[in-house]
Amino acid sequence: MGVEAQATNERVAGRTWTVRLDPVGRGRADVRVSCSRPACAAQVLSSAAVGRTAAVEHLKAHLRAGPAPRPTAYCACRAEECHTHIRPAGPRERPAPWRCGGAIVLAVVTDREGRWWRVMECCARCAAAHPTAKVVATATATATATATAPAPDRQATGDAHRGDGTAPAPAASRAPSAAAPATPLSSIGPHFSHRAPEAAVPQQAPASRTAPAPRTAPASRTARQARPARQRGRRGRIAQRFVPHELRPIALRDELTELGELFRAYQQREEPDLAVLADLHARKAKAFFAWAEATGETALRLDAQRAEQAAATVRRQHLHRIGQAPDGEGPVVARLLTASAQWDHARAVLAQVADHAPLPGPDARLLVVMLTLRTAQSGVGNLVGQDLKGLPLREPEQLVGQLVESGWLNIAGTVDELIASRPECPTRITVPSLTPDDSDPGPFTFGKKLRPRLSGWAQRVVGDKKLRKAKTEAEVRLLALALATGIDADGKLGVQGRGIELEALASWCAVDPGELPELVDRLTTADWLAEAVVTDTLLTGRLTERVLPLTCPLPR
C-alpha cells in the first residue's frame, strides 16, 4: 500500500507547447503558423494580420479542448531550468533557488511583438514572475489527489521539506469537497486575464495555504490579514510590468503607477493627441531610467531607450501633422505619400512599366501605368469606363483591345462592356504578369494598404486640375509623373538639384528628345515647373510649391 501511495504522489512535469508566427520568405507578405504539438500541421496564410488571428484561434481551440491543469504537476519552466528558478534574490546577492508556490495553473506567455504564444503548466508564483503571462485555468483539489495520502509519519516528514516553506495543513482541509468539484478547461473556455476564471477557483483555499490562525491573535490583526492586497497598497502596472510596492523612492513608484494609468486612459481616447503621447513617452523614458538605476536591471534601461526614441518619433509626427518643421523653423510639405519607402515603391512601379511596356507610344504607356497600379498587389482589380475616359487617351477602346490581344491584359467581358461599365457594376481585370504564384511572388513587395495609396497618388498627378484645364496630352502627364519622382528635398530637379538627363525623360515619355522642350513649356504654363532650363543633355529647374505635396523626393 505504501508503494502504491508513493507512485500516486509522484509529481509529473508540466505540459508546454508553443504556437509560432514566422515569415515564409524574405520580402514576402505571407506567414507560416506552426504549433509544437505533433498532430498540428503548419499553415501558410496571406498576411501577418490573418496569421496572427489564426494563431490565436488555434491556441484557444487547444485550450478549450485540452484537460485542466493537474494538481500533481510541477512547473514546466523548472524542468527547462529557466532563469526564474536560478535568478539572484537581489542585484548584489548571490543566486538563490526559486521557491515555487500556489496552485498549478495554465498560463499563456507571449512576446510583445505577437510572434509566438506559449502555454505552460506551472505554479501560480512562476506565472506571476513572467511579465506577459495570462492565467487561463487553475487546478482544483480532487479526490484522486488526496485519496492516496501517505501515513501521518510520512506526511509530517514530507511537509517539513516542502519547497514553498508553508506549514502543514490539517487533514480535514485536504479532504475532497463535493461542493467544489474539478472544473475541466473545456467547460470554462479560454480567459486571457491576469487571474483565473471564477468557475475554476474552488470555494476553499488551497491546502498549502490553509493554516488556522492562532486563537490569541488580536481581532485587528486578523482583519488586516483578511483584506485584499489591492486594499493594503496600490500596485501599479506599466508596459506589461508590475511596479513593486517596495520600490523606493516612493515618488518613483507613484510616478510609474500614474504613468501606467495615463497610458491606459490615452488608449481609450476617441481622437489621438500626438503631443500628449510624446510627453507620456518622455516621462516614461525618464522614469524607466531611474527604475533601472534603482534595481540595476538592463531590460529596464533598454525599455527606457525605446521610450526615448518613441517620444522623438511621435513628436516629429506631431510637428509634421501641424505643418511645422522638426526644428520649429517654418512649415514643412504635407506630402500625399509620407514615407521614403512609399516614394521608393512609386519609383519602382514606374521603372517596371518602362522596362515591360507591351505597346509603344505615350498613350499606351500612360494606360499601362494606371492599370499596373490598379492590379499591382494580386494581379487582379476592378475598372470602370470613367477610369478610362478620365485619361487623356486618343483611342481608349483600341488601346484596351490591343492590350487584350497581346495577352498582357484579361477582362471579364468585351471592350465595349468595359467602356460602358459604371461604378456600381465594375469590370474585373487581370494582368497575368503581375499575378503572384508559388515560384514568383511578383515584381512588387508593398502590401495591400499601400497599393490604393500609390494608385491614388498617380491619379492625383495625372489628373491635376491645371493639367486638365490645359488639355495636356499623355506625354505631358508622363513627364509630370517622372518629375514628381525625380526631385530632391528642396524641390529641385535631380539629385542635389543637378538636373535630369533628357535621354531618360524622353525614353520614359515615349517621345523623341527633340519634343521635350515643348513638353517642358506646357508644364511651365500649367504652373508645374519653374526656372526650367533645357540644355543639350539636361533639364534643370524646380517644381512649384503648388505641386510639392505630390512629389516623392530622391534619397540624399
CSV table of C-alpha atoms in Angstrom, one decimal, residues 196-547:
chain,number,residue,atom,x,y,z
A,196,ALA,CA,-8.1,32.5,-13.1
A,197,PRO,CA,-11.8,32.4,-14.1
A,198,GLU,CA,-14.1,32.3,-11.1
A,199,ALA,CA,-15.6,29.0,-12.2
A,200,ALA,CA,-12.2,27.3,-11.9
A,201,VAL,CA,-11.4,28.6,-8.4
A,202,PRO,CA,-12.5,26.4,-5.6
A,203,GLN,CA,-14.5,27.8,-2.7
A,204,GLN,CA,-11.9,26.7,-0.2
A,205,ALA,CA,-8.3,27.9,-0.1
A,206,PRO,CA,-5.5,25.5,-1.4
A,207,ALA,CA,-4.2,23.1,1.1
A,208,SER,CA,-0.7,24.6,1.0
A,209,ARG,CA,-2.1,27.9,2.2
A,210,THR,CA,-4.7,26.7,4.8
A,211,ALA,CA,-3.3,27.3,8.2
A,212,PRO,CA,-5.5,28.1,11.2
A,213,ALA,CA,-5.0,31.5,12.8
A,214,PRO,CA,-3.8,31.4,16.4
A,215,ARG,CA,-6.6,31.8,18.9
A,216,THR,CA,-4.6,34.6,20.7
A,217,ALA,CA,-4.3,36.7,17.5
A,218,PRO,CA,-5.9,40.2,18.0
A,219,ALA,CA,-9.1,40.9,16.1
A,220,SER,CA,-7.4,43.9,14.3
A,221,ARG,CA,-4.6,41.7,13.0
A,222,THR,CA,-6.9,39.1,11.7
A,223,ALA,CA,-9.0,41.7,9.9
A,224,ARG,CA,-5.9,43.2,8.4
A,225,GLN,CA,-4.7,39.8,7.1
A,226,ALA,CA,-8.2,39.2,5.5
A,227,ARG,CA,-8.1,42.4,3.5
A,228,PRO,CA,-7.3,42.0,-0.3
A,229,ALA,CA,-3.8,43.0,-1.3
A,230,ARG,CA,-5.0,45.9,-3.5
A,231,GLN,CA,-6.6,47.4,-0.4
A,232,ARG,CA,-3.4,47.3,1.6
A,233,GLY,CA,-1.4,49.2,-1.1
A,234,ARG,CA,-1.8,50.2,-4.7
A,235,ARG,CA,0.2,48.0,-7.1
A,236,GLY,CA,0.8,49.8,-10.4
A,237,ARG,CA,1.3,48.3,-13.8
A,238,ILE,CA,3.0,49.9,-16.8
A,239,ALA,CA,4.3,48.4,-20.1
A,240,GLN,CA,3.2,44.8,-19.0
A,241,ARG,CA,5.3,45.2,-15.8
A,242,PHE,CA,4.1,45.4,-12.3
A,243,VAL,CA,5.5,48.2,-10.2
A,244,PRO,CA,6.9,46.7,-6.9
A,245,HIS,CA,5.2,48.1,-3.9
A,246,GLU,CA,8.6,48.1,-2.1
A,247,LEU,CA,10.2,50.2,-4.8
A,248,ARG,CA,12.0,53.2,-3.5
A,249,PRO,CA,12.0,56.2,-3.7
A,250,ILE,CA,8.2,56.4,-3.2
A,251,ALA,CA,8.0,59.3,-5.7
A,252,LEU,CA,9.4,57.0,-8.4
A,253,ARG,CA,6.9,54.2,-7.6
A,254,ASP,CA,4.0,56.7,-7.7
A,255,GLU,CA,5.2,58.2,-11.0
A,256,LEU,CA,5.3,54.8,-12.6
A,257,THR,CA,1.9,53.9,-11.3
A,258,GLU,CA,0.4,57.2,-12.6
A,259,LEU,CA,2.1,56.8,-16.0
A,260,GLY,CA,0.5,53.3,-16.4
A,261,GLU,CA,-2.9,54.8,-15.7
A,262,LEU,CA,-2.3,57.7,-18.1
A,263,PHE,CA,-1.3,55.3,-20.9
A,264,ARG,CA,-4.4,53.2,-20.4
A,265,ALA,CA,-6.6,56.3,-20.3
A,266,TYR,CA,-4.9,57.5,-23.6
A,267,GLN,CA,-5.8,54.2,-25.3
A,268,GLN,CA,-9.5,54.9,-24.5
A,269,ARG,CA,-9.4,58.3,-26.3
A,270,GLU,CA,-11.6,58.7,-29.3
A,271,GLU,CA,-9.1,61.0,-31.1
A,272,PRO,CA,-5.3,60.7,-30.8
A,273,ASP,CA,-3.3,63.6,-29.5
A,274,LEU,CA,0.3,63.1,-30.5
A,275,ALA,CA,1.6,66.0,-28.4
A,276,VAL,CA,0.2,64.3,-25.2
A,277,LEU,CA,1.5,60.9,-26.3
A,278,ALA,CA,5.0,62.3,-26.9
A,279,ASP,CA,5.0,63.8,-23.4
A,280,LEU,CA,3.9,60.5,-21.9
A,281,HIS,CA,6.7,58.6,-23.7
A,282,ALA,CA,9.3,61.2,-22.5
A,283,ARG,CA,8.1,60.8,-18.9
A,284,LYS,CA,8.2,57.1,-19.2
A,285,ALA,CA,11.8,57.2,-20.5
A,286,LYS,CA,12.9,59.3,-17.6
A,287,ALA,CA,11.1,57.1,-15.0
A,288,PHE,CA,12.4,53.9,-16.5
A,289,PHE,CA,16.0,55.2,-16.4
A,290,ALA,CA,15.5,56.0,-12.7
A,291,TRP,CA,14.0,52.5,-12.2
A,292,ALA,CA,16.9,50.9,-13.9
A,293,GLU,CA,19.3,52.8,-11.7
A,294,ALA,CA,17.4,51.7,-8.6
A,295,THR,CA,17.3,48.0,-9.5
A,296,GLY,CA,20.2,47.5,-11.8
A,297,GLU,CA,18.1,45.7,-14.5
A,298,THR,CA,19.4,46.1,-18.0
A,299,ALA,CA,16.0,45.3,-19.5
A,300,LEU,CA,14.6,48.5,-17.9
A,301,ARG,CA,17.3,50.6,-19.4
A,302,LEU,CA,16.6,49.2,-22.8
A,303,ASP,CA,12.9,50.0,-22.3
A,304,ALA,CA,13.8,53.5,-21.3
A,305,GLN,CA,15.8,53.9,-24.5
A,306,ARG,CA,12.9,52.7,-26.6
A,307,ALA,CA,10.6,55.1,-24.9
A,308,GLU,CA,13.0,57.9,-25.6
A,309,GLN,CA,13.0,57.0,-29.3
A,310,ALA,CA,9.2,56.7,-29.3
A,311,ALA,CA,8.9,60.2,-27.8
A,312,ALA,CA,11.2,61.7,-30.5
A,313,THR,CA,9.3,59.9,-33.3
A,314,VAL,CA,5.8,60.9,-32.1
A,315,ARG,CA,6.9,64.5,-31.5
A,316,ARG,CA,8.2,64.6,-35.1
A,317,GLN,CA,4.9,63.2,-36.4
A,318,HIS,CA,3.0,65.8,-34.4
A,319,LEU,CA,5.1,68.6,-35.9
A,320,HIS,CA,4.6,67.3,-39.4
A,321,ARG,CA,0.8,67.0,-38.8
A,322,ILE,CA,0.5,70.6,-37.8
A,323,GLY,CA,2.7,71.7,-40.7
A,324,GLN,CA,5.8,72.8,-38.7
A,325,ALA,CA,9.4,71.7,-39.3
A,326,PRO,CA,11.0,69.5,-36.7
A,327,ASP,CA,13.4,72.2,-35.7
A,328,GLY,CA,10.5,74.6,-35.3
A,329,GLU,CA,11.5,76.9,-38.2
A,330,GLY,CA,9.0,77.3,-41.0
A,331,PRO,CA,6.4,74.9,-42.5
A,332,VAL,CA,7.0,71.5,-44.0
A,333,VAL,CA,5.5,69.9,-47.0
A,334,ALA,CA,2.5,67.7,-46.2
A,335,ARG,CA,3.0,65.1,-48.9
A,336,LEU,CA,0.4,62.7,-50.1
A,337,LEU,CA,3.0,59.9,-49.8
A,338,THR,CA,4.6,60.5,-46.4
A,339,ALA,CA,7.5,58.0,-46.1
A,340,SER,CA,10.6,57.4,-48.1
A,341,ALA,CA,9.7,53.7,-48.5
A,342,GLN,CA,6.5,54.8,-50.3
A,343,TRP,CA,8.5,57.1,-52.6
A,344,ASP,CA,10.8,54.2,-53.5
A,345,HIS,CA,7.8,52.0,-54.3
A,346,ALA,CA,6.3,54.6,-56.6
A,347,ARG,CA,9.6,54.8,-58.5
A,348,ALA,CA,9.7,51.0,-58.7
A,349,VAL,CA,6.3,50.9,-60.3
A,350,LEU,CA,7.4,53.5,-63.0
A,351,ALA,CA,10.6,51.6,-63.6
A,352,GLN,CA,8.7,48.3,-64.0
A,353,VAL,CA,6.4,49.9,-66.6
A,354,ALA,CA,9.3,51.4,-68.5
A,355,ASP,CA,11.0,48.0,-68.7
A,356,HIS,CA,8.0,45.9,-69.6
A,357,ALA,CA,5.6,48.1,-71.6
A,358,PRO,CA,3.7,45.8,-74.0
A,359,LEU,CA,2.9,48.6,-76.6
A,360,PRO,CA,4.8,51.6,-77.9
A,361,GLY,CA,3.6,55.2,-77.6
A,362,PRO,CA,2.8,57.6,-74.8
A,363,ASP,CA,-0.9,56.8,-74.7
A,364,ALA,CA,-0.3,53.1,-74.2
A,365,ARG,CA,2.5,53.9,-71.6
A,366,LEU,CA,0.1,56.0,-69.5
A,367,LEU,CA,-2.7,53.4,-69.6
A,368,VAL,CA,-0.3,50.6,-68.6
A,369,VAL,CA,0.9,52.8,-65.6
A,370,MET,CA,-2.6,53.2,-64.3
A,371,LEU,CA,-3.6,49.5,-64.9
A,372,THR,CA,-0.4,48.4,-63.2
A,373,LEU,CA,-1.2,50.4,-60.1
A,374,ARG,CA,-4.7,49.1,-60.1
A,375,THR,CA,-3.6,45.5,-60.1
A,376,ALA,CA,-0.1,45.7,-58.6
A,377,GLN,CA,-0.7,43.6,-55.4
A,378,SER,CA,-2.5,40.5,-56.7
A,379,GLY,CA,-2.7,41.0,-60.5
A,380,VAL,CA,-6.5,41.4,-60.2
A,381,GLY,CA,-8.5,44.6,-59.9
A,382,ASN,CA,-11.7,46.4,-60.9
A,383,LEU,CA,-12.1,49.0,-63.7
A,384,VAL,CA,-15.0,51.2,-64.9
A,385,GLY,CA,-15.5,53.2,-68.0
A,386,GLN,CA,-14.9,56.5,-66.2
A,387,ASP,CA,-11.4,55.4,-65.3
A,388,LEU,CA,-10.5,55.2,-69.0
A,389,LYS,CA,-12.5,58.3,-70.1
A,390,GLY,CA,-10.7,60.4,-67.4
A,391,LEU,CA,-7.3,59.8,-69.0
A,392,PRO,CA,-6.1,61.9,-72.0
A,393,LEU,CA,-6.2,58.9,-74.4
A,394,ARG,CA,-6.9,59.4,-78.1
A,395,GLU,CA,-8.4,56.0,-78.7
A,396,PRO,CA,-9.0,54.1,-75.4
A,397,GLU,CA,-11.1,51.3,-76.9
A,398,GLN,CA,-8.4,50.5,-79.5
A,399,LEU,CA,-5.7,50.6,-76.8
A,400,VAL,CA,-7.6,48.2,-74.5
A,401,GLY,CA,-8.2,45.9,-77.4
A,402,GLN,CA,-4.5,45.8,-78.3
A,403,LEU,CA,-3.5,45.1,-74.7
A,404,VAL,CA,-6.0,42.2,-74.6
A,405,GLU,CA,-4.8,40.8,-77.9
A,406,SER,CA,-1.2,40.9,-76.7
A,407,GLY,CA,-2.0,38.8,-73.7
A,408,TRP,CA,-0.9,41.5,-71.2
A,409,LEU,CA,-4.5,42.2,-70.1
A,410,ASN,CA,-7.5,40.0,-69.5
A,411,ILE,CA,-11.0,41.4,-69.0
A,412,ALA,CA,-14.3,39.9,-68.0
A,413,GLY,CA,-16.5,40.6,-71.0
A,414,THR,CA,-15.9,42.8,-74.1
A,415,VAL,CA,-14.1,46.1,-74.5
A,416,ASP,CA,-17.5,47.8,-75.2
A,417,GLU,CA,-18.9,46.5,-71.9
A,418,LEU,CA,-15.8,47.7,-70.1
A,419,ILE,CA,-16.2,51.2,-71.6
A,420,ALA,CA,-19.9,51.3,-70.6
A,421,SER,CA,-19.4,49.9,-67.1
A,422,ARG,CA,-20.4,52.1,-64.1
A,423,PRO,CA,-19.1,52.2,-60.5
A,424,GLU,CA,-21.9,50.1,-59.2
A,425,CYS,CA,-21.0,47.3,-61.6
A,426,PRO,CA,-17.3,47.4,-62.3
A,427,THR,CA,-15.4,45.1,-64.7
A,428,ARG,CA,-12.9,42.7,-63.3
A,429,ILE,CA,-9.5,42.8,-65.0
A,430,THR,CA,-6.4,40.6,-64.6
A,431,VAL,CA,-2.7,41.2,-65.5
A,432,PRO,CA,-1.1,37.8,-65.7
A,433,SER,CA,2.5,39.1,-65.4
A,434,LEU,CA,1.6,40.7,-62.0
A,435,THR,CA,-0.2,37.7,-60.6
A,436,PRO,CA,2.0,36.0,-57.9
A,437,ASP,CA,2.4,32.2,-57.5
A,438,ASP,CA,4.5,29.8,-55.5
A,439,SER,CA,7.6,30.3,-57.7
A,440,ASP,CA,7.2,34.0,-58.4
A,441,PRO,CA,5.9,36.4,-55.7
A,442,GLY,CA,5.6,39.2,-58.3
A,443,PRO,CA,7.7,42.3,-59.0
A,444,PHE,CA,6.4,44.4,-56.1
A,445,THR,CA,6.9,44.0,-52.4
A,446,PHE,CA,4.4,46.5,-50.9
A,447,GLY,CA,1.3,45.5,-49.1
A,448,LYS,CA,-2.4,45.7,-49.7
A,449,LYS,CA,-2.8,49.0,-47.9
A,450,LEU,CA,-0.1,50.8,-49.8
A,451,ARG,CA,-1.4,49.8,-53.3
A,452,PRO,CA,-4.5,52.1,-53.2
A,453,ARG,CA,-2.4,55.0,-51.9
A,454,LEU,CA,0.1,54.6,-54.8
A,455,SER,CA,-2.8,54.4,-57.2
A,456,GLY,CA,-4.4,57.5,-55.7
A,457,TRP,CA,-1.2,59.4,-55.9
A,458,ALA,CA,-0.7,58.7,-59.6
A,459,GLN,CA,-4.3,59.6,-60.2
A,460,ARG,CA,-3.8,63.0,-58.5
A,461,VAL,CA,-0.7,63.7,-60.5
A,462,VAL,CA,-2.2,62.7,-63.9
A,463,GLY,CA,-5.5,64.4,-63.1
A,464,ASP,CA,-4.0,67.6,-61.8
A,465,LYS,CA,-6.6,70.4,-62.3
A,466,LYS,CA,-4.4,72.8,-64.3
A,467,LEU,CA,-3.1,69.9,-66.5
A,468,ARG,CA,-6.7,69.0,-67.3
A,469,LYS,CA,-7.7,72.6,-68.0
A,470,ALA,CA,-4.8,73.0,-70.4
A,471,LYS,CA,-5.9,69.7,-72.1
A,472,THR,CA,-2.4,68.3,-72.0
A,473,GLU,CA,-1.8,65.0,-73.7
A,474,ALA,CA,-0.5,61.7,-72.3
A,475,GLU,CA,3.2,62.6,-72.9
A,476,VAL,CA,2.8,65.8,-70.7
A,477,ARG,CA,1.2,63.7,-67.9
A,478,LEU,CA,4.0,61.2,-68.2
A,479,LEU,CA,6.6,63.9,-67.9
A,480,ALA,CA,4.8,65.2,-64.8
A,481,LEU,CA,5.0,61.7,-63.2
A,482,ALA,CA,8.7,61.5,-64.0
A,483,LEU,CA,9.5,64.9,-62.5
A,484,ALA,CA,7.4,64.3,-59.4
A,485,THR,CA,9.7,61.3,-58.5
A,486,GLY,CA,12.9,63.0,-59.6
A,487,ILE,CA,13.5,65.9,-57.2
A,488,ASP,CA,15.5,66.5,-54.1
A,489,ALA,CA,14.1,67.5,-50.7
A,490,ASP,CA,14.1,71.2,-51.8
A,491,GLY,CA,12.1,70.6,-54.9
A,492,LYS,CA,14.9,71.0,-57.4
A,493,LEU,CA,15.2,68.5,-60.3
A,494,GLY,CA,17.7,65.7,-60.0
A,495,VAL,CA,20.0,64.5,-57.2
A,496,GLN,CA,21.1,67.7,-55.2
A,497,GLY,CA,19.4,69.8,-57.9
A,498,ARG,CA,21.9,68.8,-60.7
A,499,GLY,CA,19.1,68.1,-63.2
A,500,ILE,CA,17.7,65.1,-65.0
A,501,GLU,CA,19.1,63.6,-68.3
A,502,LEU,CA,16.9,64.4,-71.3
A,503,GLU,CA,17.5,60.9,-72.8
A,504,ALA,CA,16.0,59.2,-69.7
A,505,LEU,CA,13.0,61.6,-69.8
A,506,ALA,CA,12.4,61.0,-73.5
A,507,SER,CA,12.6,57.3,-73.1
A,508,TRP,CA,10.1,57.3,-70.2
A,509,CYS,CA,7.6,59.6,-72.1
A,510,ALA,CA,8.0,57.5,-75.3
A,511,VAL,CA,8.8,60.6,-77.4
A,512,ASP,CA,11.9,61.9,-79.2
A,513,PRO,CA,14.3,64.1,-77.3
A,514,GLY,CA,13.6,67.0,-79.6
A,515,GLU,CA,10.0,67.1,-78.4
A,516,LEU,CA,10.9,67.6,-74.7
A,517,PRO,CA,11.3,71.4,-74.8
A,518,GLU,CA,7.7,71.8,-75.9
A,519,LEU,CA,6.5,69.5,-73.2
A,520,VAL,CA,8.6,71.5,-70.6
A,521,ASP,CA,7.0,74.7,-71.8
A,522,ARG,CA,3.5,73.2,-71.3
A,523,LEU,CA,4.3,72.1,-67.8
A,524,THR,CA,5.7,75.6,-67.0
A,525,THR,CA,2.5,77.2,-68.4
A,526,ALA,CA,0.4,74.9,-66.1
A,527,ASP,CA,2.4,76.1,-63.1
A,528,TRP,CA,4.1,72.8,-62.6
A,529,LEU,CA,7.7,73.8,-63.4
A,530,ALA,CA,9.6,76.9,-62.6
A,531,GLU,CA,13.1,78.2,-63.6
A,532,ALA,CA,13.3,75.4,-66.2
A,533,VAL,CA,16.4,75.3,-68.4
A,534,VAL,CA,16.8,72.7,-71.2
A,535,THR,CA,20.3,72.1,-72.4
A,536,ASP,CA,21.6,69.5,-74.8
A,537,THR,CA,21.7,66.8,-72.2
A,538,LEU,CA,19.9,68.0,-69.0
A,539,LEU,CA,16.7,69.6,-67.7
A,540,THR,CA,17.3,71.7,-64.6
A,541,GLY,CA,14.9,73.8,-62.6
A,542,ARG,CA,12.5,73.2,-59.7
A,543,LEU,CA,8.8,72.2,-59.2
A,544,THR,CA,6.4,74.9,-57.9
A,545,GLU,CA,5.2,74.9,-54.3
A,546,ARG,CA,1.7,74.1,-55.6
A,547,VAL,CA,2.7,70.5,-56.6
